[in-house]
Coordinates of C-alpha atoms in Angstrom, one line a residue:
M448 CA -12.0 25.4 -17.2
K449 CA -9.8 24.4 -14.3
K450 CA -8.4 20.9 -14.5
P451 CA -8.8 19.0 -11.2
E452 CA -6.1 17.0 -9.6
L453 CA -6.2 13.2 -10.1
L454 CA -5.3 11.6 -6.8
L455 CA -4.4 7.9 -6.6
P456 CA -3.3 5.6 -3.7
A457 CA 0.3 4.5 -3.2
G458 CA 0.9 1.5 -1.0
G459 CA 4.4 1.2 -2.2
L460 CA 7.0 2.6 -4.6
E461 CA 5.9 0.5 -7.6
R462 CA 2.3 1.5 -7.2
M463 CA 3.2 5.1 -6.8
R464 CA 5.3 5.0 -10.0
T465 CA 2.5 3.2 -11.8
A466 CA 0.0 5.9 -10.7
F467 CA 2.3 8.7 -11.9
F468 CA 3.0 6.9 -15.2
F469 CA -0.7 6.6 -16.0
G470 CA -1.5 10.2 -15.2
A471 CA -2.0 10.8 -11.5
D472 CA -1.1 14.3 -10.3
A473 CA -0.7 13.2 -6.7
V474 CA -0.7 10.2 -4.5
Y475 CA -1.4 9.5 -0.9
A476 CA 0.0 6.9 1.5
G477 CA -0.6 6.0 5.1
Q478 CA 1.6 7.0 8.0
P479 CA 2.6 3.8 9.8
R480 CA 0.5 3.3 13.0
Y481 CA -1.6 6.4 12.4
S482 CA -3.6 5.8 9.3
L483 CA -6.6 3.5 8.7
R484 CA -4.5 0.8 7.1
A485 CA -3.0 -1.1 10.0
R486 CA -1.3 -3.6 7.6
N487 CA 1.7 -1.4 7.3
N488 CA 2.6 -0.5 3.7
E489 CA 6.0 -0.4 2.2
F490 CA 6.5 3.1 3.7
V491 CA 6.8 1.7 7.2
R492 CA 10.5 1.9 6.3
F493 CA 11.5 5.5 6.6
E494 CA 14.0 5.4 3.7
K495 CA 11.1 4.2 1.4
M496 CA 9.0 7.1 2.4
E497 CA 11.9 9.5 1.9
Q498 CA 12.6 7.9 -1.6
A499 CA 8.9 8.2 -2.5
I500 CA 8.5 11.8 -1.6
N501 CA 11.7 12.7 -3.3
E502 CA 10.7 10.9 -6.5
A503 CA 7.3 12.5 -6.5
H504 CA 8.8 16.0 -6.2
A505 CA 11.4 15.3 -8.9
L506 CA 8.5 14.5 -11.3
G507 CA 6.6 17.7 -10.3
K508 CA 4.0 15.6 -8.5
K509 CA 2.6 15.7 -5.0
F510 CA 2.7 13.2 -2.1
Y511 CA 0.2 13.4 0.7
V512 CA 0.7 11.4 4.0
T513 CA -2.5 10.0 5.5
S514 CA -2.6 10.4 9.3
N515 CA -6.3 10.0 9.8
L516 CA -6.5 7.7 12.8
L517 CA -9.1 8.5 15.5
P518 CA -6.7 7.6 18.3
H519 CA -7.2 6.4 21.8
N520 CA -5.1 8.0 24.6
S521 CA -2.3 5.4 24.3
K522 CA -1.3 6.7 20.9
L523 CA -1.2 10.3 21.8
R524 CA 2.1 10.1 23.7
T525 CA 4.1 9.0 20.6
Y526 CA 2.3 10.7 17.8
L527 CA 4.2 13.9 17.4
D528 CA 7.6 12.3 17.9
D529 CA 6.7 9.7 15.3
L530 CA 5.5 12.3 12.9
A531 CA 8.5 14.6 13.2
P532 CA 10.8 12.7 10.8
I533 CA 8.1 12.6 8.2
M534 CA 7.5 16.3 8.4
E535 CA 11.3 16.7 7.7
L536 CA 10.6 15.1 4.4
K537 CA 8.2 17.9 3.5
P538 CA 5.2 16.0 2.3
D539 CA 2.8 18.2 0.4
A540 CA 0.0 17.7 3.0
L541 CA -1.2 15.6 5.9
I542 CA -4.6 14.0 5.6
M543 CA -6.1 14.1 9.1
A544 CA -9.4 13.6 10.9
D545 CA -9.0 14.0 14.6
P546 CA -9.4 17.6 15.9
G547 CA -7.0 17.1 18.8
L548 CA -4.2 15.8 16.5
I549 CA -4.8 18.6 14.1
M550 CA -4.5 21.2 16.9
K551 CA -1.2 19.7 18.1
V552 CA 0.2 19.5 14.6
K553 CA -0.7 23.1 14.0
E554 CA 0.9 24.1 17.3
R555 CA 4.2 22.4 16.4
W556 CA 4.2 23.0 12.7
P557 CA 2.2 26.2 12.0
D558 CA 2.8 26.1 8.3
A559 CA 1.7 22.4 7.9
V560 CA -0.8 21.9 5.1
I561 CA -3.7 19.8 6.3
H562 CA -6.4 18.2 4.3
L563 CA -9.5 17.1 6.4
S564 CA -10.2 13.4 6.0
V565 CA -13.5 12.0 4.8
Q566 CA -13.6 10.4 8.3
A567 CA -14.5 13.8 9.7
N568 CA -17.9 13.6 7.8
T569 CA -18.1 17.1 6.4
T570 CA -21.5 17.3 4.7
N571 CA -22.4 21.0 4.6
Y572 CA -20.8 24.4 3.8
W573 CA -21.0 25.6 7.5
G574 CA -18.8 22.7 8.3
V575 CA -16.4 23.6 5.5
Q576 CA -16.3 27.2 6.8
F577 CA -15.6 26.1 10.3
W578 CA -12.6 24.0 9.3
Q579 CA -11.4 26.8 7.0
R580 CA -11.2 29.0 10.1
M581 CA -9.2 26.3 11.9
G582 CA -6.5 26.5 9.2
I583 CA -7.5 23.5 7.1
S584 CA -6.5 23.8 3.4
R585 CA -8.7 21.2 1.8
I586 CA -11.9 19.3 2.7
I587 CA -12.4 15.7 1.6
L588 CA -16.1 15.8 1.4
S589 CA -18.3 13.0 2.8
R590 CA -19.2 10.3 0.3
E591 CA -22.9 10.8 1.3
L592 CA -23.2 14.0 -0.7
S593 CA -25.0 14.4 -4.0
L594 CA -23.6 16.4 -7.0
D595 CA -26.1 19.2 -6.3
E596 CA -25.0 19.4 -2.6
I597 CA -21.3 19.5 -3.7
E598 CA -22.1 22.3 -6.1
E599 CA -23.8 24.3 -3.4
I600 CA -20.8 23.9 -1.1
R601 CA -18.5 25.0 -3.9
Q602 CA -20.7 28.2 -4.4
E603 CA -20.7 29.0 -0.7
C604 CA -17.0 28.2 -0.2
P605 CA -15.3 29.5 -3.3
D606 CA -11.8 29.7 -1.9
M607 CA -11.6 26.4 -0.1
E608 CA -10.1 23.3 -1.9
L609 CA -12.6 20.5 -2.2
E610 CA -11.8 16.8 -2.8
V611 CA -14.3 14.2 -3.8
F612 CA -14.0 10.4 -4.0
V613 CA -14.8 9.1 -7.5
H614 CA -13.8 5.4 -7.5
G615 CA -13.2 2.5 -5.1
A616 CA -14.6 0.5 -2.3
L617 CA -17.5 1.9 -0.3
C618 CA -17.9 1.2 3.4
I619 CA -21.4 0.2 4.4
A620 CA -21.3 2.6 7.4
Y621 CA -21.6 6.4 7.4
S622 CA -18.2 7.5 5.9
G623 CA -16.5 4.4 7.2
R624 CA -17.6 4.7 10.9
C625 CA -18.4 1.0 11.2
L626 CA -18.4 -1.1 14.3
L627 CA -18.9 -4.6 12.8
S628 CA -15.2 -5.4 12.7
G629 CA -14.8 -4.4 16.3
Y630 CA -17.9 -6.3 17.3
F631 CA -16.9 -9.6 15.7
N632 CA -13.1 -9.6 16.1
Q633 CA -12.3 -6.8 18.6
R634 CA -10.5 -5.0 15.8
D635 CA -11.5 -1.3 15.6
P636 CA -11.9 0.0 12.0
N637 CA -11.2 3.6 13.2
Q638 CA -7.8 2.3 14.5
G639 CA -7.0 0.9 11.1
T640 CA -7.8 -2.8 11.7
C641 CA -11.0 -3.3 9.8
T642 CA -11.6 -7.0 8.9
N643 CA -14.2 -6.2 6.3
S644 CA -17.0 -8.0 8.2
C645 CA -19.5 -6.7 5.7
R646 CA -18.0 -9.0 3.0
W647 CA -18.6 -12.2 5.0
D648 CA -21.1 -14.9 4.2
Y649 CA -24.5 -14.5 5.9
K650 CA -27.8 -16.2 6.0
V651 CA -31.0 -14.4 6.7
L652 CA -33.6 -16.1 9.0
P653 CA -37.1 -15.1 9.9
T654 CA -38.5 -14.4 13.4
V655 CA -41.8 -14.3 15.2
E656 CA -42.6 -11.9 17.9
S657 CA -44.1 -12.7 21.3
D658 CA -47.0 -10.8 22.8
A659 CA -44.3 -8.9 24.8
G660 CA -42.7 -7.8 21.6
D661 CA -39.6 -10.0 21.8
A662 CA -38.3 -11.3 18.5
R663 CA -37.6 -15.1 18.4
L664 CA -36.3 -17.4 15.7
A665 CA -39.2 -18.7 13.7
P666 CA -40.0 -22.4 14.0
G667 CA -38.4 -24.3 11.2
A668 CA -36.3 -21.3 10.2
E669 CA -33.0 -23.2 10.4
R670 CA -34.2 -25.2 7.4
F671 CA -34.7 -22.5 4.9
G672 CA -32.6 -19.4 5.7
F673 CA -33.4 -16.4 3.5
G674 CA -30.8 -15.8 0.9
G675 CA -29.7 -19.4 0.9
G676 CA -26.6 -18.6 3.1
S677 CA -25.2 -16.4 0.4
G678 CA -24.3 -12.7 0.5
S679 CA -22.7 -10.2 2.8
A680 CA -24.3 -8.2 5.6
A681 CA -23.8 -4.6 4.9
G682 CA -25.6 -2.1 7.1
L683 CA -25.9 -4.3 10.2
C684 CA -25.8 -2.2 13.3
S685 CA -22.6 -0.7 12.1
S686 CA -22.2 3.1 12.6
S687 CA -20.3 4.5 15.6
N688 CA -22.6 7.5 15.8
E689 CA -25.8 5.2 16.0
A690 CA -27.0 6.6 12.7
C691 CA -28.3 4.4 10.0
S692 CA -25.7 3.0 7.6
T693 CA -25.6 4.3 4.0
G694 CA -28.1 7.0 4.5
G695 CA -31.2 5.4 5.9
G696 CA -30.7 1.7 6.0
V697 CA -30.6 -0.8 8.8
C698 CA -30.1 0.6 12.3
S699 CA -26.6 0.8 13.3
T700 CA -25.6 0.5 16.9
S701 CA -23.9 -2.5 18.5
V702 CA -27.1 -4.6 18.5
G703 CA -26.4 -8.3 18.1
N704 CA -25.3 -11.4 19.9
S705 CA -22.8 -11.1 22.6
P706 CA -19.7 -13.2 21.9
N707 CA -19.9 -14.4 25.5
K708 CA -23.6 -15.3 25.3
P709 CA -24.3 -17.3 22.2
Y710 CA -27.9 -17.7 21.2
S711 CA -29.5 -21.1 21.7
P712 CA -32.7 -22.0 19.8
G713 CA -33.4 -24.2 22.8
G714 CA -34.5 -21.1 24.7
A715 CA -34.5 -21.3 28.5
G716 CA -31.7 -23.8 28.5
A717 CA -29.4 -21.2 27.2
G718 CA -29.9 -19.2 30.3
G719 CA -31.8 -16.4 28.7
A720 CA -28.9 -15.6 26.5
Y721 CA -30.1 -12.3 25.1
S722 CA -31.8 -9.3 26.6
A723 CA -35.0 -7.9 25.2
G724 CA -35.3 -4.6 23.4
V725 CA -35.1 -5.1 19.7
S726 CA -37.5 -2.7 18.0
R727 CA -37.9 -0.7 14.9
S728 CA -37.5 3.0 14.4
A729 CA -38.8 5.0 11.5
G730 CA -35.8 7.2 11.7
G731 CA -33.5 4.2 11.4
V732 CA -31.9 4.7 14.8
C733 CA -31.9 1.7 17.1
S734 CA -34.5 2.0 19.8
T735 CA -33.8 -0.1 22.9
G736 CA -36.5 1.0 25.3
G737 CA -34.1 2.9 27.5
R738 CA -31.7 0.0 28.0
G739 CA -28.0 0.5 28.4
A740 CA -25.5 -0.4 25.7
A741 CA -24.7 -3.6 27.5
D742 CA -28.3 -4.7 27.0
L743 CA -28.5 -4.0 23.3
A744 CA -27.9 -7.7 22.4
Y745 CA -30.6 -9.6 20.7
S746 CA -33.2 -11.2 22.9
T747 CA -35.2 -14.4 23.1
G748 CA -36.1 -13.5 26.7
G749 CA -35.2 -17.0 27.7
V750 CA -38.4 -18.4 26.2
S751 CA -38.2 -21.9 24.9
R752 CA -39.4 -22.8 21.5
S753 CA -41.2 -26.0 20.8
P754 CA -40.7 -27.7 17.4
S755 CA -44.4 -28.2 17.4
E756 CA -45.2 -24.5 17.5
D757 CA -47.3 -23.3 14.5
Y758 CA -45.6 -21.2 11.9
S759 CA -48.2 -18.5 11.3
T760 CA -49.6 -17.9 7.8
G761 CA -52.5 -15.8 8.8
G762 CA -54.2 -13.7 11.5
S763 CA -54.4 -10.0 12.0
S764 CA -51.4 -9.3 14.3
S765 CA -48.8 -7.2 12.7
S766 CA -46.2 -8.9 14.8
E767 CA -46.8 -12.3 13.2
F768 CA -44.4 -13.4 10.5
R769 CA -46.3 -14.2 7.3
V770 CA -44.9 -16.8 4.9
P771 CA -45.8 -17.6 1.3
D772 CA -48.6 -20.1 0.7
A773 CA -45.9 -22.6 -0.3
G774 CA -45.2 -23.0 3.4
L775 CA -41.7 -23.3 4.8
E776 CA -39.9 -22.2 1.6
G777 CA -37.2 -19.6 1.7
F778 CA -37.6 -16.0 0.8
D779 CA -34.9 -15.3 -1.8
F780 CA -33.5 -11.8 -1.5
N781 CA -31.6 -12.2 -4.8
A782 CA -34.9 -12.9 -6.6
M783 CA -36.3 -9.9 -4.8
R784 CA -34.0 -7.7 -6.9
E785 CA -36.1 -8.5 -10.0
E786 CA -39.2 -6.9 -8.5
A787 CA -37.3 -4.2 -6.5
D788 CA -38.6 -1.3 -8.6
S789 CA -42.1 -2.0 -7.7
R790 CA -42.1 -3.8 -4.4
F791 CA -38.9 -3.3 -2.4
A792 CA -38.9 -0.4 0.1
S793 CA -36.6 2.3 -1.3
V794 CA -35.9 5.9 -1.9
G795 CA -38.0 6.9 -4.8
G796 CA -41.5 6.1 -3.6
A797 CA -41.8 2.4 -4.5
P798 CA -44.5 0.6 -2.4
R799 CA -43.3 -0.9 0.8
H800 CA -43.0 -4.7 0.7
P801 CA -45.4 -6.5 3.1
L802 CA -42.5 -8.4 4.7
A803 CA -40.6 -5.2 5.4
D804 CA -42.0 -4.7 8.9
N805 CA -40.6 -8.0 10.2
V806 CA -37.5 -8.4 12.2
Y807 CA -34.9 -10.9 10.7
L808 CA -31.8 -12.6 12.0
L809 CA -28.5 -12.8 10.4
E810 CA -26.2 -15.9 10.9
E811 CA -22.6 -15.6 9.7
G812 CA -21.2 -18.7 8.0
N813 CA -18.3 -19.2 10.5
R814 CA -20.5 -18.5 13.6
P815 CA -23.4 -21.0 13.4
G816 CA -26.0 -20.5 16.1
Q817 CA -25.1 -16.9 16.7
Y818 CA -27.8 -14.6 15.4
M819 CA -28.0 -10.8 14.9
P820 CA -31.2 -8.9 14.3
I821 CA -31.8 -6.7 11.3
M822 CA -34.9 -4.6 10.5
E823 CA -36.1 -2.2 7.9
D824 CA -37.3 1.4 8.2
D825 CA -39.2 3.4 5.6
H826 CA -36.1 3.8 3.5
G827 CA -35.1 0.2 3.1
T828 CA -32.5 -2.2 4.6
Y829 CA -29.0 -3.0 3.6
I830 CA -28.2 -6.6 4.2
M831 CA -25.5 -7.2 1.6
N832 CA -22.2 -5.6 0.9
S833 CA -21.9 -2.3 -0.9
K834 CA -21.0 -2.1 -4.6
D835 CA -17.9 -0.2 -5.5
L836 CA -18.0 3.5 -6.3
R837 CA -17.6 4.4 -10.0
A838 CA -18.2 8.0 -10.8
I839 CA -16.4 8.3 -14.1
E840 CA -19.6 9.4 -15.8
Q841 CA -19.9 12.2 -13.3
V842 CA -16.4 13.6 -13.9
E843 CA -17.6 16.1 -16.4
R844 CA -20.1 17.6 -13.9
L845 CA -17.5 17.6 -11.1
V846 CA -15.1 19.4 -13.4
K847 CA -17.8 22.0 -14.2
I848 CA -18.6 22.4 -10.5
G849 CA -14.9 23.3 -9.9
V850 CA -13.9 20.4 -7.6
D851 CA -10.1 20.6 -6.9
S852 CA -9.3 17.0 -6.6
L853 CA -10.8 13.7 -7.7
K854 CA -9.7 10.8 -5.5
V855 CA -9.5 7.0 -6.0
E856 CA -9.7 4.7 -3.0
G857 CA -7.5 1.6 -3.0
R858 CA -4.3 1.7 -0.9
T859 CA -4.4 -2.1 -0.7
K860 CA -4.9 -2.6 -4.4
S861 CA -2.5 -3.9 -7.0
M862 CA -0.4 -1.9 -9.4
Y863 CA -2.7 -3.3 -12.2
Y864 CA -5.7 -1.8 -10.4
V865 CA -3.9 1.5 -9.9
G866 CA -2.7 1.7 -13.5
R867 CA -6.0 0.9 -15.2
V868 CA -8.1 3.1 -13.0
A869 CA -5.6 6.1 -13.3
N870 CA -5.5 5.6 -17.0
A871 CA -9.3 5.7 -17.3
Y872 CA -9.9 8.7 -15.1
R873 CA -7.0 10.6 -16.6
R874 CA -8.7 10.3 -20.0
A875 CA -12.1 11.2 -18.5
I876 CA -10.7 14.4 -16.9
D877 CA -8.8 15.4 -20.0
D878 CA -11.9 14.9 -22.2
A879 CA -14.1 16.9 -19.8
V880 CA -11.7 19.8 -19.7
A881 CA -11.3 19.8 -23.5
G882 CA -15.1 19.8 -23.9
R883 CA -15.1 16.3 -25.6
P884 CA -18.2 14.1 -24.9
F885 CA -17.9 11.2 -22.5
N886 CA -16.2 8.1 -24.0
P887 CA -18.3 5.0 -23.1
E888 CA -15.2 2.8 -23.7
L889 CA -14.0 4.0 -20.3
L890 CA -16.8 2.1 -18.6
A891 CA -15.5 -1.1 -20.3
D892 CA -12.0 -0.3 -19.2
L893 CA -13.1 -0.2 -15.5
Q894 CA -14.9 -3.5 -15.9
N895 CA -11.5 -5.0 -16.4
V896 CA -10.4 -4.4 -12.8
A897 CA -11.9 -6.5 -10.0
N898 CA -15.1 -5.0 -8.6
R899 CA -18.2 -5.9 -6.7
G900 CA -20.5 -4.2 -9.2
Y901 CA -20.5 -0.5 -9.6
T902 CA -22.7 2.4 -8.4
P903 CA -22.3 6.2 -8.6
G904 CA -23.0 6.1 -4.8
F905 CA -24.8 9.1 -3.4
L906 CA -23.7 11.5 -6.2
E907 CA -26.9 10.5 -7.9
R908 CA -30.2 9.3 -6.4
H909 CA -31.0 5.7 -7.0
Q910 CA -33.2 3.0 -5.6
T911 CA -31.5 1.9 -2.3
Q912 CA -30.9 -1.6 -3.6
D913 CA -28.8 -0.1 -6.4
Y914 CA -26.1 0.7 -3.9
Q915 CA -25.7 -2.9 -2.8
N916 CA -24.4 -6.1 -4.3
Y917 CA -26.9 -8.8 -3.2
L918 CA -25.2 -11.6 -5.0
H919 CA -21.6 -12.0 -3.8
G920 CA -19.1 -10.4 -1.4
Y921 CA -15.9 -10.6 -3.4
S922 CA -14.4 -8.8 -6.3
V923 CA -14.6 -10.1 -9.8
S924 CA -12.9 -9.0 -13.0
R925 CA -15.2 -10.3 -15.7
L926 CA -13.5 -9.3 -18.9
S927 CA -9.7 -9.8 -18.5
Q928 CA -6.9 -10.9 -16.3
F929 CA -3.6 -9.1 -15.5
A930 CA -0.9 -10.8 -17.6
G931 CA 2.3 -8.8 -17.2
V932 CA 4.2 -5.5 -17.2
V933 CA 6.4 -4.3 -20.1
R934 CA 9.7 -3.6 -18.4
D935 CA 11.8 -2.7 -21.5
V936 CA 11.5 -2.5 -25.3
D937 CA 14.3 -3.1 -27.8
D938 CA 14.7 -1.1 -31.0
D939 CA 13.1 -4.0 -33.0
G940 CA 9.9 -3.8 -30.9
W941 CA 10.5 -7.0 -28.9
A942 CA 9.7 -6.3 -25.2
T943 CA 10.8 -7.9 -22.0
V944 CA 7.7 -8.7 -20.0
E945 CA 7.5 -9.5 -16.3
V946 CA 4.8 -12.2 -16.2
K947 CA 2.1 -11.9 -13.6
N948 CA -0.4 -14.5 -14.8
R949 CA -0.1 -17.2 -17.5
F950 CA -0.7 -16.4 -21.1
R951 CA 0.1 -18.2 -24.4
V952 CA 0.7 -17.6 -28.1
G953 CA -2.7 -17.0 -29.7
D954 CA -4.2 -15.1 -26.8
K955 CA -5.6 -11.7 -27.2
L956 CA -3.7 -9.2 -25.1
E957 CA -4.8 -5.7 -24.3
V958 CA -1.9 -3.3 -24.0
I959 CA -2.7 -0.5 -21.6
H960 CA -0.5 2.6 -22.0
P961 CA -0.8 6.4 -21.6
S962 CA -0.4 6.8 -25.3
G963 CA -3.5 4.7 -26.0
N964 CA -4.7 1.2 -25.5
M965 CA -4.7 -1.5 -28.1
V966 CA -5.5 -5.2 -28.5
I967 CA -3.1 -7.6 -30.2
V968 CA -3.1 -11.3 -30.9
L969 CA 0.1 -12.7 -29.5
E970 CA 1.9 -14.3 -32.5
A971 CA 5.3 -15.3 -30.9
M972 CA 7.1 -15.5 -27.6
E973 CA 10.5 -16.3 -26.2
I974 CA 11.7 -17.4 -22.7
D975 CA 15.5 -17.6 -22.1
G976 CA 16.1 -17.0 -25.8
E977 CA 14.0 -20.0 -26.8
P978 CA 10.7 -20.0 -28.7
T979 CA 7.8 -21.0 -26.5
D980 CA 4.0 -21.1 -26.6
L981 CA 3.4 -20.5 -22.9
A982 CA 4.4 -18.1 -20.2
S983 CA 3.4 -20.2 -17.2
G984 CA 3.1 -17.8 -14.3
N985 CA 4.2 -15.2 -11.9
G986 CA 7.9 -14.4 -11.6
R987 CA 9.0 -15.4 -15.1
E988 CA 10.3 -13.1 -17.8
A989 CA 9.2 -13.5 -21.4
R990 CA 9.8 -11.6 -24.6
I991 CA 7.1 -10.7 -27.0
P992 CA 7.1 -8.7 -30.3
G993 CA 5.1 -5.6 -31.5
M994 CA 5.6 -3.3 -28.5
H995 CA 7.2 -0.3 -30.1
G996 CA 6.8 2.7 -27.8
K997 CA 5.0 0.7 -25.1
K998 CA 7.6 0.6 -22.3
G999 CA 5.8 0.6 -19.0
A1000 CA 2.6 -0.8 -20.4
L1001 CA 0.3 -3.2 -18.5
L1002 CA -0.8 -6.3 -20.3
A1003 CA -4.2 -7.9 -19.8
R1004 CA -5.3 -11.2 -21.3
L1005 CA -8.8 -11.0 -22.6
L1006 CA -10.9 -13.9 -21.3
S1007 CA -12.4 -16.3 -23.8
E1008 CA -16.1 -16.7 -24.2
G1009 CA -15.9 -20.0 -22.3
E1010 CA -14.1 -18.5 -19.4
R1011 CA -16.7 -15.7 -19.2
E1012 CA -19.5 -18.2 -19.2
R1013 CA -17.9 -20.2 -16.4
L1014 CA -17.4 -17.0 -14.4
V1015 CA -21.1 -16.1 -14.8
K1016 CA -22.0 -19.6 -13.5
L1017 CA -19.7 -19.1 -10.6
T1018 CA -20.8 -15.7 -9.6
G1019 CA -24.3 -15.4 -11.1
V1020 CA -23.3 -12.0 -12.5
S1021 CA -22.7 -11.2 -16.1
G1022 CA -21.0 -7.9 -15.7
E1023 CA -23.0 -6.3 -18.5

């Protein structure tokens, strides 16, 4: 059975070395200015890129340069000249998405090895065959594919290298083609400047519809916003091709409030801030009644709302917003998860919730009074941020399918993240190739890195809400905390540790190493040659015993029961 490549991110030399130490076969890093990480990594300095590629090749490893920007005209003039010095370093491949850039690279460097980025959205074997004829060596398949679809592509394209994402953050838009960041902050994600707007704090508010079909903020809605002002808005009008985010969620064009025309609940006094045209589409594509893109903003039609207006709880009109008998109490989307299997609209045939046909408004925490419409089609809605991809349980199937490379997302992650994830997937791949059963301990290992909850994504079919984290928009590590790195080990087993976070004598430390992980109770420690009970924080060096053969290990302090309980109270998530 062929062993697939394990491909990890490298945002700098230390992370690259960590990835290789823990079992990565290859790494990828962004080309300055021309990848989708505008915050330039360490490799903005040419000598660092040169050093990294040379080190990788000396270890028999591969180094791929990501150049997957979808550029505007202004960047075309400098692209080839900026790429030329990097090509002299002989990276093992370029990861690219734009057909024009690919054409020009092939013209200038005919032997260049090019891997097609996931940004190109390759979802079928005809697409793979097309790019193969264009001289592409490997296709990084769209994240929206199932295992069965990947297997069919493998069968139809037996001599094309296929790469699949198995771990890391998921974008709420179709293969990352999101417009939220550009809409809010004029920072284009496809130019590498995503602000992760899907992780922000949003409140969901109900609307009522006029006889003309315009959606208006429901009377009293300001007092009880759905979701209690907590959660992130994933799937808002976010895809650049106007298709629904995450495979059939909320419609995704630039529908929303215009930054220059803030919505006013006062109505006419705001000057008719929004244009009409919000409507639902069963296919999930925004319908605007033929209006131009400039008119896609949310509408009140300039109609004023009186505080004395009745909030409808009855009647036969489907456009009326129905509220619970309790009156003006909030509708809690978090509580909704508990009944999702039977009531929330989702893939899998669950009954459609009676509130699903209403239009709702989102209000972002730092933009009070600015509202954006969301709506639901027959497949569901995605109002919170995506969980993180974790496909370690699917590694065995991917190995059997014959996928060539398994990829981890995370170019902005820490060396601890890179090391732990590489270690877990290295073991999973080796077990699968050797025919050993899946080791469930690997799941616990991955809970020790910060995450927003895990999902296998589209590799397996789930209820739509299982893709989303409805509770919080930030990453949490629920079991342990990165404590330090073992930089050197003496013959007597005492190790020099670079301290990353505080730990003390008596703590349980997990030692993560390619030779195997172990848990120890720290019995002694020295700093500057003197015994001590506490390593107080980042930047210090400490010495600890019992580290024979563990040079290069990562240390993680296991959280106490009390710390876990406090974390559960803070986040509302147990991590089980």
